[in-house]
Short mmCIF file of N, CA, C and O in Angstrom, two decimals:
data_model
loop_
_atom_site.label_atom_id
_atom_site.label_comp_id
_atom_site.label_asym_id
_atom_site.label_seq_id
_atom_site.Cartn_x
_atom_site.Cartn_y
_atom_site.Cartn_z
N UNK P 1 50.43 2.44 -25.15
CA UNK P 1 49.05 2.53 -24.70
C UNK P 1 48.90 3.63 -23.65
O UNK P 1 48.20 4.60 -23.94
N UNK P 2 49.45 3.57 -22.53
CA UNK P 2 50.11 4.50 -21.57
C UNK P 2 50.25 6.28 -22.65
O UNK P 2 49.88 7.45 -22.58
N UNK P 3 50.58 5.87 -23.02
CA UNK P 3 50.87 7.50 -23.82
C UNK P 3 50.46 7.72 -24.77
O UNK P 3 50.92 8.67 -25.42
N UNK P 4 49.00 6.62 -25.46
CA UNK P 4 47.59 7.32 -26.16
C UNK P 4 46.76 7.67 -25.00
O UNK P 4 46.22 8.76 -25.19
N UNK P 5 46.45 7.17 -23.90
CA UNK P 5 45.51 7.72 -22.93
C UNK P 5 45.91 8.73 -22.39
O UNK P 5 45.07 9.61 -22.20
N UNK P 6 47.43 8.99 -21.93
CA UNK P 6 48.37 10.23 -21.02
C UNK P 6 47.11 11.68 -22.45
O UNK P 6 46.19 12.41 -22.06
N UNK P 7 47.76 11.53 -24.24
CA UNK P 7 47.41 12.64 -24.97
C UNK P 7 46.07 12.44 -24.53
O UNK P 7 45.76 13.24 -23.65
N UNK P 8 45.19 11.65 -24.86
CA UNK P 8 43.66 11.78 -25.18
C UNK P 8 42.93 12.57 -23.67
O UNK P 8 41.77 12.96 -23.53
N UNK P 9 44.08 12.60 -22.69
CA UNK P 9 43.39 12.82 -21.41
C UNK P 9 43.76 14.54 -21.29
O UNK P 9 43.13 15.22 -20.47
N UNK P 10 44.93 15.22 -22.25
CA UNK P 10 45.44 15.98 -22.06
C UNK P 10 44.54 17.07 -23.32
O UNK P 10 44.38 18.28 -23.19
N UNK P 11 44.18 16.40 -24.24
CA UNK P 11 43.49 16.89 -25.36
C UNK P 11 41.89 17.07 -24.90
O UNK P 11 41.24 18.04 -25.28
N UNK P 12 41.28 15.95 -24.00
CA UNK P 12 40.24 16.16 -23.40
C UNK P 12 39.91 17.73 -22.65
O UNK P 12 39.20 18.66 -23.03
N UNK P 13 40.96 17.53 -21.13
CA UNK P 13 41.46 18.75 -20.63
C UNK P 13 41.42 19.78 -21.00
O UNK P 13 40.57 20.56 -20.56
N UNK P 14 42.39 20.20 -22.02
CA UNK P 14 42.52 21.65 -22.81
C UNK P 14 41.51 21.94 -23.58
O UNK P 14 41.36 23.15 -23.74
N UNK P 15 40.65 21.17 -24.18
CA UNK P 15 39.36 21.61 -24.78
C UNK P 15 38.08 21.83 -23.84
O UNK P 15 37.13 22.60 -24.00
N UNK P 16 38.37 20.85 -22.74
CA UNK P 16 37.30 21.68 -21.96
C UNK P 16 37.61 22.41 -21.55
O UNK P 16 36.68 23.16 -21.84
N UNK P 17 38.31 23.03 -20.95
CA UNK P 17 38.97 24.70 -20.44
C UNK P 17 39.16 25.27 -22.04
O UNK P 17 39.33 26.43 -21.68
N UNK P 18 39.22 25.31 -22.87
CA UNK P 18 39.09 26.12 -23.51
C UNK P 18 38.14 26.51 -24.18
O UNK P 18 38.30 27.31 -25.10
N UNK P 19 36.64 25.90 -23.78
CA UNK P 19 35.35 25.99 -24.03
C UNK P 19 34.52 26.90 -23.29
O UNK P 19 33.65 27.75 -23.53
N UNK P 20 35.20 26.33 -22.19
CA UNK P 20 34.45 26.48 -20.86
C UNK P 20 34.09 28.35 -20.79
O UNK P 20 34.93 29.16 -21.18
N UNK P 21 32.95 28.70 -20.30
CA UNK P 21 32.21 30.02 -20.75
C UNK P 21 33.42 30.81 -19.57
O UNK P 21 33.87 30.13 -18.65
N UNK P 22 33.78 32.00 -19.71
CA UNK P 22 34.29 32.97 -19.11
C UNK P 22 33.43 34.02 -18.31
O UNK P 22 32.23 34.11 -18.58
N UNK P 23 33.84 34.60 -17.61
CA UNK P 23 33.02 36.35 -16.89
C UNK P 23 32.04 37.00 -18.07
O UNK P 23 30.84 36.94 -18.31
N UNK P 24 33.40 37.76 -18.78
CA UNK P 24 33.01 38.25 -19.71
C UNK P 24 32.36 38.27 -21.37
O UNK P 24 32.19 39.00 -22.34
N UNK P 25 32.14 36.93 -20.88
CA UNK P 25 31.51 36.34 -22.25
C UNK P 25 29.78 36.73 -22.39
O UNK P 25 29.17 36.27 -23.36
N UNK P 26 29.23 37.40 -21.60
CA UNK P 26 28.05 37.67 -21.09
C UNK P 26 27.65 38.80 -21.27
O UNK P 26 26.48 39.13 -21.07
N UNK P 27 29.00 39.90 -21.86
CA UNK P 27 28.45 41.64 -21.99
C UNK P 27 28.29 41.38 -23.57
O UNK P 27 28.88 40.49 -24.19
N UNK P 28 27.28 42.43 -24.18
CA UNK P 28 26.78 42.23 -25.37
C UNK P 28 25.34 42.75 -25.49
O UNK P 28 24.91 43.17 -24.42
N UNK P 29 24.63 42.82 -26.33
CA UNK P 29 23.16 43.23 -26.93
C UNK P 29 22.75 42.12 -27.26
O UNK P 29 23.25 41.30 -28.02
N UNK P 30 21.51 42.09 -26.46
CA UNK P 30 20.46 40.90 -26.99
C UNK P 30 18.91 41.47 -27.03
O UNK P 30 18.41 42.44 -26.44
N UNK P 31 18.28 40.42 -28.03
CA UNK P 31 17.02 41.05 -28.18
C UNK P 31 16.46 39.24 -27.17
O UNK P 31 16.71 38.04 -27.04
N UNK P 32 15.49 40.51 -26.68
CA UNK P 32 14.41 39.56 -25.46
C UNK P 32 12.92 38.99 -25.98
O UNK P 32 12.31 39.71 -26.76
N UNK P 33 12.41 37.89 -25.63
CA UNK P 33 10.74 37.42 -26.33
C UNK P 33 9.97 38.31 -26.25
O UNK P 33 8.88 38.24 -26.82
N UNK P 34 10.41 39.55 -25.38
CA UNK P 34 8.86 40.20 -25.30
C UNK P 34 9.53 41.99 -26.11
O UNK P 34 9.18 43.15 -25.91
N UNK P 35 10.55 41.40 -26.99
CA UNK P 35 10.71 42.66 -28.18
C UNK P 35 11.65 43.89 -27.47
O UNK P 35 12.12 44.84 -28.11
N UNK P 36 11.86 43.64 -25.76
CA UNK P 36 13.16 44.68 -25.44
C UNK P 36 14.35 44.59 -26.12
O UNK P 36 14.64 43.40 -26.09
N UNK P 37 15.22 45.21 -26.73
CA UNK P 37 16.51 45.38 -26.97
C UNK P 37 17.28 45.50 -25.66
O UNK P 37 16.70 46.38 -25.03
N UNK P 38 18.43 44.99 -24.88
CA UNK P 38 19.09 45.21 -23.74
C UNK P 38 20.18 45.06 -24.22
O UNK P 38 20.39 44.40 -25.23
N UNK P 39 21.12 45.72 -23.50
CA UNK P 39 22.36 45.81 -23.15
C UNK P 39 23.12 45.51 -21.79
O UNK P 39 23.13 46.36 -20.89
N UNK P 40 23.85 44.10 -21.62
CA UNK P 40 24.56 43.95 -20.55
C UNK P 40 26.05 44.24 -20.29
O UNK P 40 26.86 44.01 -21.19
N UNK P 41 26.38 44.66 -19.27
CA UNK P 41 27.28 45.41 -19.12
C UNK P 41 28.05 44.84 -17.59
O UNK P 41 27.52 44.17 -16.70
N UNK P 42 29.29 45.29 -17.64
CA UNK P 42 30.04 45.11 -16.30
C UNK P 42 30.30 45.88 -15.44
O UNK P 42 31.08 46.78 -15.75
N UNK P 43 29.80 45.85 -14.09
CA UNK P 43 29.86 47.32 -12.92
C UNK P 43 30.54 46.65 -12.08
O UNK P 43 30.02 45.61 -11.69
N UNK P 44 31.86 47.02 -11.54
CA UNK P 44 32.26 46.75 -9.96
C UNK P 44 31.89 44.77 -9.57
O UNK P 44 31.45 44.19 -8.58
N UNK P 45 32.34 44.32 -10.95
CA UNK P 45 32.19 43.13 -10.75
C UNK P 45 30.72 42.55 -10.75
O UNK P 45 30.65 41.55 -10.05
N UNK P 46 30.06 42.75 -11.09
CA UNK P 46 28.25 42.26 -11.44
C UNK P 46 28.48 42.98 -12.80
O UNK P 46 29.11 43.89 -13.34
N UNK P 47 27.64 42.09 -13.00
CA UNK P 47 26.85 42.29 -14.86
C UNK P 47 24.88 42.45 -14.67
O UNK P 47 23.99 41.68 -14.32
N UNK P 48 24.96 44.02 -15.16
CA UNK P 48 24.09 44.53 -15.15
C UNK P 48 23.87 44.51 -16.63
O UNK P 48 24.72 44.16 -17.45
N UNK P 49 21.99 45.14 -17.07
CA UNK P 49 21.60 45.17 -18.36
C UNK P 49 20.38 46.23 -17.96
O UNK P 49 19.70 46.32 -16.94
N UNK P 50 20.39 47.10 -19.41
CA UNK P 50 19.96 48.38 -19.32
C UNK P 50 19.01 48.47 -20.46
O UNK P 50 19.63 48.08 -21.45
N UNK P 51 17.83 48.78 -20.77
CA UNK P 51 16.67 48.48 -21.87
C UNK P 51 17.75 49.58 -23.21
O UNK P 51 18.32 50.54 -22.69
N UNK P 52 17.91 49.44 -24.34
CA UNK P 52 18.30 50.29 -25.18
C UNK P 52 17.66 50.17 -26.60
O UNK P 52 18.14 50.75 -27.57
N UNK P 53 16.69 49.48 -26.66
CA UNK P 53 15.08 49.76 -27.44
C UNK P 53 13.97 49.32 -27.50
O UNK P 53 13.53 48.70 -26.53
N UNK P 54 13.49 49.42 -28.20
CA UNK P 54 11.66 48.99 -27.33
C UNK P 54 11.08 48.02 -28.60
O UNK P 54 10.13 47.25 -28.43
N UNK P 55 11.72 48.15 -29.78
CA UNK P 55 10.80 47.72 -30.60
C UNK P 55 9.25 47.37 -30.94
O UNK P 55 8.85 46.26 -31.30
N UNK P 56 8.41 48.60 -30.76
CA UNK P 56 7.12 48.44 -30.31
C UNK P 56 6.82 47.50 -29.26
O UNK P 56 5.91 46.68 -29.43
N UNK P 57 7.48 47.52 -28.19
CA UNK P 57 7.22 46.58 -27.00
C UNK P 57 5.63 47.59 -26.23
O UNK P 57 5.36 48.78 -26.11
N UNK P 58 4.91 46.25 -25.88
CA UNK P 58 3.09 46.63 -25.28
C UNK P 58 3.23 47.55 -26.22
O UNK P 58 3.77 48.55 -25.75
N UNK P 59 2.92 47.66 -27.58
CA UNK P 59 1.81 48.38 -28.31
C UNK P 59 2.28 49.45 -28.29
O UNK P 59 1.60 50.27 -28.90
N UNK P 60 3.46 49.95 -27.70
CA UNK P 60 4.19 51.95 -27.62
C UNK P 60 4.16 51.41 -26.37
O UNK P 60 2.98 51.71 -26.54
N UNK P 61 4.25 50.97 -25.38
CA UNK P 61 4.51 51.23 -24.26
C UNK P 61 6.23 51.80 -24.48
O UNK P 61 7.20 51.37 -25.11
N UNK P 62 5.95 53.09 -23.51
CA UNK P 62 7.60 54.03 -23.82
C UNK P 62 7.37 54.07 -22.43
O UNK P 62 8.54 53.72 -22.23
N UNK P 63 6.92 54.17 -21.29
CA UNK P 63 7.42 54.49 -20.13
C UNK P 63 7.23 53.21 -19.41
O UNK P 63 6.77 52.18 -19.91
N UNK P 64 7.70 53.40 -17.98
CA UNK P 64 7.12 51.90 -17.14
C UNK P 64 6.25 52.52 -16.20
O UNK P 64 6.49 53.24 -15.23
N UNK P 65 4.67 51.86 -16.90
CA UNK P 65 3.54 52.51 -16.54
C UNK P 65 3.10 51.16 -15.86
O UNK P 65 1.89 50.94 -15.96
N UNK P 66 3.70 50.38 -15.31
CA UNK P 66 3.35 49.53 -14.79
C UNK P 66 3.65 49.06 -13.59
O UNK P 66 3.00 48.19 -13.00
N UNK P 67 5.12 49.90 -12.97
CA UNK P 67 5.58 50.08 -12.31
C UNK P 67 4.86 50.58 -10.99
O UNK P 67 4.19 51.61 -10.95
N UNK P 68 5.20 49.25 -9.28
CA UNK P 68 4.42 49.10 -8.05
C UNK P 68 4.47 50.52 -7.85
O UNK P 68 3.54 51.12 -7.31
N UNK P 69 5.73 51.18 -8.33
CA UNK P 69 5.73 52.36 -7.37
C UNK P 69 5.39 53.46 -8.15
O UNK P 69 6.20 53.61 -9.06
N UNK P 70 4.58 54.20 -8.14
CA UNK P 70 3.08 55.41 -8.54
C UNK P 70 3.97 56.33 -8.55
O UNK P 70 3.21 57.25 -8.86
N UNK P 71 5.27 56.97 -8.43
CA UNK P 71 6.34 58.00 -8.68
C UNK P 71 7.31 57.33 -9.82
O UNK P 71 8.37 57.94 -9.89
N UNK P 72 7.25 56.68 -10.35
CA UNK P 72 8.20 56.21 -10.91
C UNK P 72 7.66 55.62 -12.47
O UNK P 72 8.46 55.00 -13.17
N UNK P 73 6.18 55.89 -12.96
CA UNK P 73 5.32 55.13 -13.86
C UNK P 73 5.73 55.89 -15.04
O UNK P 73 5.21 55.46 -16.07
N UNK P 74 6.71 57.15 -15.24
CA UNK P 74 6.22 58.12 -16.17
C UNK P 74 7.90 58.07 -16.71
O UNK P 74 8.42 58.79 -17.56
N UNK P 75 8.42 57.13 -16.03
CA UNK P 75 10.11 57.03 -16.01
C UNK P 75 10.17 56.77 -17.39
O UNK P 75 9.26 55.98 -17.60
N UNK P 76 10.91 57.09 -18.70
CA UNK P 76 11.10 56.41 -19.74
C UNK P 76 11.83 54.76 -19.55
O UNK P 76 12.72 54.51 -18.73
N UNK P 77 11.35 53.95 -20.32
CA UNK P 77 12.06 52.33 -20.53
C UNK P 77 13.53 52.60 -21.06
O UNK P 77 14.52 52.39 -20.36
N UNK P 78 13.58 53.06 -22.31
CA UNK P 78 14.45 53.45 -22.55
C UNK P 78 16.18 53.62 -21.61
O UNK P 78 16.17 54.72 -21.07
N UNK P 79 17.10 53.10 -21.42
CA UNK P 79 18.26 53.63 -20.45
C UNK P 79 17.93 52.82 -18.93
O UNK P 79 18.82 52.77 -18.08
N UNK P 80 16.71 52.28 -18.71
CA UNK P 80 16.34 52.01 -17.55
C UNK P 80 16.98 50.62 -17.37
O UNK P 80 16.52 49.67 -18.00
N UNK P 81 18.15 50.44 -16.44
CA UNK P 81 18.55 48.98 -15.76
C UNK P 81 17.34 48.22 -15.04
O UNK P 81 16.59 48.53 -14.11
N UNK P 82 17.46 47.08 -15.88
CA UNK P 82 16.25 45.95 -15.61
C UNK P 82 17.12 44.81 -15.53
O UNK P 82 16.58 43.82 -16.02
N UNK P 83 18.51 44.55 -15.01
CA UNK P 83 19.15 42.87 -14.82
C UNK P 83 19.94 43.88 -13.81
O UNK P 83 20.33 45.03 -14.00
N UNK P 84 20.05 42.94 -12.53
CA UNK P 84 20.70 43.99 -11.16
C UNK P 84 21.27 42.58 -10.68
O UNK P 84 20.73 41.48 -10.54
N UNK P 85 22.82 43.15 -10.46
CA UNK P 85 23.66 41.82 -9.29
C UNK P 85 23.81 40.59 -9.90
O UNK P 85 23.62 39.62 -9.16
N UNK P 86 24.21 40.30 -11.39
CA UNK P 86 24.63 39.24 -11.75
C UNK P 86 25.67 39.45 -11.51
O UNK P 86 26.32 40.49 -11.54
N UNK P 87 26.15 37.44 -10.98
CA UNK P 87 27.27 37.34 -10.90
C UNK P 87 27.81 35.79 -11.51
O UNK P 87 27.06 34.85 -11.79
N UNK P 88 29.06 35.81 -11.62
CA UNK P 88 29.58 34.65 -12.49
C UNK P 88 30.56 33.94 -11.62
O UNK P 88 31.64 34.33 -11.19
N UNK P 89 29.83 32.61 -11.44
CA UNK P 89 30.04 31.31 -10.40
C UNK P 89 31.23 30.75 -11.49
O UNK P 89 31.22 30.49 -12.69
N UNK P 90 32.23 30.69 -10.46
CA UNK P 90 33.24 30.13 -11.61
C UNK P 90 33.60 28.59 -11.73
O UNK P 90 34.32 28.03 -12.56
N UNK P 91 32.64 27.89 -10.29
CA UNK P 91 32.76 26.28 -10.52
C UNK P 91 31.74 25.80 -11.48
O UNK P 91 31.96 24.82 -12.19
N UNK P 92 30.10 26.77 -11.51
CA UNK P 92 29.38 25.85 -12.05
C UNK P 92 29.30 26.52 -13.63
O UNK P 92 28.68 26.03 -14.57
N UNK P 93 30.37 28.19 -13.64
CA UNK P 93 30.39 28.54 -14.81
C UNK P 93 28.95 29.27 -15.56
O UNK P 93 28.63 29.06 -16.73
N UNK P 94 28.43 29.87 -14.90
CA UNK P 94 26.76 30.38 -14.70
C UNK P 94 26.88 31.58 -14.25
O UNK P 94 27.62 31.89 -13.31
N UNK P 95 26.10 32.41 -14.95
CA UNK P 95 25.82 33.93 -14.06
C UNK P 95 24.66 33.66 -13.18
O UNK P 95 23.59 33.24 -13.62
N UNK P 96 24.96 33.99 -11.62
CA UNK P 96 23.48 33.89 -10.77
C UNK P 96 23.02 34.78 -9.55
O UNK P 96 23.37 35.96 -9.65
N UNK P 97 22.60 34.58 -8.89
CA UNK P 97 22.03 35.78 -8.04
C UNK P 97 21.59 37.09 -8.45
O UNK P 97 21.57 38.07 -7.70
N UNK P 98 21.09 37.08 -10.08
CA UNK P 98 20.77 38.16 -10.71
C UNK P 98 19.08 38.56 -10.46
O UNK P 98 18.29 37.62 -10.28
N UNK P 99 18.74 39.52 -10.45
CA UNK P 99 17.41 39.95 -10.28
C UNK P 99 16.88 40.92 -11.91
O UNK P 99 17.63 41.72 -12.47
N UNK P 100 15.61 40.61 -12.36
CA UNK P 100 15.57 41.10 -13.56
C UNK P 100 14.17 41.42 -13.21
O UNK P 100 13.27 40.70 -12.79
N UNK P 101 14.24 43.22 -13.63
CA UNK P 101 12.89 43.37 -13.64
C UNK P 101 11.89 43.58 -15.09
O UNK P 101 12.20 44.36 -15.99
N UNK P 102 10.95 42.94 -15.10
CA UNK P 102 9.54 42.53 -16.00
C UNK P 102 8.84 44.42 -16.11
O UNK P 102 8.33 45.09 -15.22
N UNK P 103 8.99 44.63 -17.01
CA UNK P 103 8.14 46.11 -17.21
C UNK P 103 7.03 45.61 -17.57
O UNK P 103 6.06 46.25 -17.16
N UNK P 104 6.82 44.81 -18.13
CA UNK P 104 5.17 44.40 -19.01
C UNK P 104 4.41 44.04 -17.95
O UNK P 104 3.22 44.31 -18.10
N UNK P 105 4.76 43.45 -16.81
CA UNK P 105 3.94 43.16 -15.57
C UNK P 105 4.64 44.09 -14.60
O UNK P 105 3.69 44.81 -14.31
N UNK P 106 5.42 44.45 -14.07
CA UNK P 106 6.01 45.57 -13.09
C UNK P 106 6.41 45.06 -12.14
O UNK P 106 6.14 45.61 -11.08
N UNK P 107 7.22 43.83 -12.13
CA UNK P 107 7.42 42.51 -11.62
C UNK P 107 8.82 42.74 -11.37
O UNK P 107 9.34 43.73 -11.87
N UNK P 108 9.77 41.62 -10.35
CA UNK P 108 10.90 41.44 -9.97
C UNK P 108 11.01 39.88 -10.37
O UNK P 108 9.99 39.21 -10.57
N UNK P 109 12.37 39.32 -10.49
CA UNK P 109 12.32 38.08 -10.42
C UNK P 109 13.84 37.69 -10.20
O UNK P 109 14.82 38.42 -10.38
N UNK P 110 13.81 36.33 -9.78
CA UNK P 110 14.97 36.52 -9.77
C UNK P 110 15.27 35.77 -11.44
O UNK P 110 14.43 35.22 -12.14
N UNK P 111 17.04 36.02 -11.81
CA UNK P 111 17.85 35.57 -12.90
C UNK P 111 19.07 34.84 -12.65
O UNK P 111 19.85 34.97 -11.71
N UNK P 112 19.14 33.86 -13.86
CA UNK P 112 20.51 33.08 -13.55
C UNK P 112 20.40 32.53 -15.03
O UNK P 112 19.36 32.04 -15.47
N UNK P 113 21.54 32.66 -15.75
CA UNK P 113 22.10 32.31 -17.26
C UNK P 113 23.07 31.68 -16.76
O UNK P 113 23.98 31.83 -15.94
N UNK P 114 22.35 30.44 -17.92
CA UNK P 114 23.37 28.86 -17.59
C UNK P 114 24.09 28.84 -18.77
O UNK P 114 24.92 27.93 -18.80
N UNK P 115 24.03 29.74 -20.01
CA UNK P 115 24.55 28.64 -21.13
C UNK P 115 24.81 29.96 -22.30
O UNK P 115 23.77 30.57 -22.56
N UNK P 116 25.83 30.34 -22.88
CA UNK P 116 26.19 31.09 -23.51
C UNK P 116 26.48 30.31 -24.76
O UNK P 116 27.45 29.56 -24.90
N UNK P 117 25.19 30.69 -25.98
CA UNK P 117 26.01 30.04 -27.57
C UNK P 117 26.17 30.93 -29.13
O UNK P 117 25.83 32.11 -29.06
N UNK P 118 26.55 30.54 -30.22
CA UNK P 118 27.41 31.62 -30.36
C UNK P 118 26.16 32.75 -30.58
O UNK P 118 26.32 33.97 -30.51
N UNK P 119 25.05 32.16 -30.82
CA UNK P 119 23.73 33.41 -31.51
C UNK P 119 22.80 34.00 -30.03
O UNK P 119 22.08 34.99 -30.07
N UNK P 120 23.03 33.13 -28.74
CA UNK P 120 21.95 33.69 -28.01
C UNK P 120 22.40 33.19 -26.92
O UNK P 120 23.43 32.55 -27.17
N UNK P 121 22.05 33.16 -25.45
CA UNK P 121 21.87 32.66 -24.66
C UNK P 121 20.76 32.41 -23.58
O UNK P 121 19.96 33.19 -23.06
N UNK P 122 20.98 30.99 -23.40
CA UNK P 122 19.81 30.64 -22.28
C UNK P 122 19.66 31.08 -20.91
O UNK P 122 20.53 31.22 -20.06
N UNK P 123 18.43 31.27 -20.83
CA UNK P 123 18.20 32.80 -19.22
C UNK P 123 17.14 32.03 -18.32
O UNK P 123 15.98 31.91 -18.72
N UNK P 124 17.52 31.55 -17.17
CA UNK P 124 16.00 31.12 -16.64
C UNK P 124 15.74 32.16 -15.43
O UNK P 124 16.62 32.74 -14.80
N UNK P 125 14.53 32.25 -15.27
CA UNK P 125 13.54 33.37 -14.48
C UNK P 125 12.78 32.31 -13.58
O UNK P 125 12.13 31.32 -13.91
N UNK P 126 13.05 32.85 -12.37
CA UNK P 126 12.27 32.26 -11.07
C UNK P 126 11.49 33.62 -10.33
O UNK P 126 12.06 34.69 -10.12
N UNK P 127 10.23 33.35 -10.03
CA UNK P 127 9.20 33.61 -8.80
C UNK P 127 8.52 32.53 -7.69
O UNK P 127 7.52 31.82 -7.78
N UNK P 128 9.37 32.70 -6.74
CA UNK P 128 8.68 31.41 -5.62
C UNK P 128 9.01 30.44 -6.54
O UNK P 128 9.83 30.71 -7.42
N UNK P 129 8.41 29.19 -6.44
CA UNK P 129 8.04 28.09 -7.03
C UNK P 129 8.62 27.90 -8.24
O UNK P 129 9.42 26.99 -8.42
N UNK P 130 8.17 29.02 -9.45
CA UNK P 130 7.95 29.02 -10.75
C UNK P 130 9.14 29.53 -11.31
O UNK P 130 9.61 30.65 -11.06
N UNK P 131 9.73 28.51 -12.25
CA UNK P 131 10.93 29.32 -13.19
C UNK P 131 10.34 28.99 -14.76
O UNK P 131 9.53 28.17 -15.19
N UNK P 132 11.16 30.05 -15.40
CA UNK P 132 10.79 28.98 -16.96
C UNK P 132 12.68 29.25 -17.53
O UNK P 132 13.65 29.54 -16.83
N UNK P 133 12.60 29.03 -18.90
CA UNK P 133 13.85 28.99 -19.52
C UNK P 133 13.49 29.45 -20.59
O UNK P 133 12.54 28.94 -21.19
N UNK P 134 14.10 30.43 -21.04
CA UNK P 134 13.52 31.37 -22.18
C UNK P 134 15.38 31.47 -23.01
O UNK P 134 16.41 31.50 -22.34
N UNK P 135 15.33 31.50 -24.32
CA UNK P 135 16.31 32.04 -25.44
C UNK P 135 16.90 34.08 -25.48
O UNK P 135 15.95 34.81 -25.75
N UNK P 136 17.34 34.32 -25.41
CA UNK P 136 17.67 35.43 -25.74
C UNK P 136 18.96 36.03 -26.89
O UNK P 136 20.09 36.29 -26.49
N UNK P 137 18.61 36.14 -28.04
CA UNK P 137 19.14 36.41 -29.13
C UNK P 137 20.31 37.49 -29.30
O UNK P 137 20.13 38.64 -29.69
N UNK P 138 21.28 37.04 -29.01
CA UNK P 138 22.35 38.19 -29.55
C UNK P 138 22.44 38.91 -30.50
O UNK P 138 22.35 38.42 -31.62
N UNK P 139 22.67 40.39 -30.32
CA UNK P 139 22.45 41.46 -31.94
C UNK P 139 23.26 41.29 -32.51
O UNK P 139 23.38 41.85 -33.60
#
């Protein structure tokens, strides 16, 4: 009895560590709800993400014409880093303290991805108060 519970506790164990999401399980191409193509990537330990197509995102919107700052509206989307300072919490297993910026509103927010599966992963977005939890589709 002693040494069906010793395996079942040891088989438990090794499958959750061997489930359990990694750093780098997080770089990859995903397509976003509002039709960006991104690319996340690894810098100096943060995982950053960089727009790499538009798929008629706003109607042709090609630049970030929406953007607070009036020097910067004519910037192409295209190549432009929009996920800044993710990082990967290795107790709760989560990328967090990430900041993602919104071109369609010209917005900041913050980011934190809880859940990596094999087609997409789950991304939630906070302002003040307000978060939601949105899907993001792996290419």
């Amino acid at each position: 009895m002693l040494k069906s519970r010793l395996i079942t506790y040891l088989i438990v164990f090794f499958t959750t560590y061997t489930f359990a999401q990694q750093p780098d399980e997080i770089i990859g191409k995903y397509h976003l709800p509002n039709d960006l193509d991104i690319e996340i990537f690894e810098n100096n330990g943060k995982y950053l993400g960089k727009v790499i197509a538009l798929n008629d995102f706003e109607d042709g919107q090609t630049n970030d014409i929406n953007n607070p700052d009036n020097s910067r509206q004519n910037e192409p989307l295209v190549g432009k880093v929009i996920i800044n300072n993710l990082e990967f919490d290795k107790e709760e297993k989560e990328w967090v303290n990430g900041s993602m910026y919104g071109p369609e509103k010209g917005m900041t927010f913050n980011l934190k991805i809880t859940e990596i599966r094999q087609n997409e992963i789950e991304v939630v977005g906070s302002k003040f108060f307000f978060w939601k939890t949105i899907e993001w589709k792996r290419l």
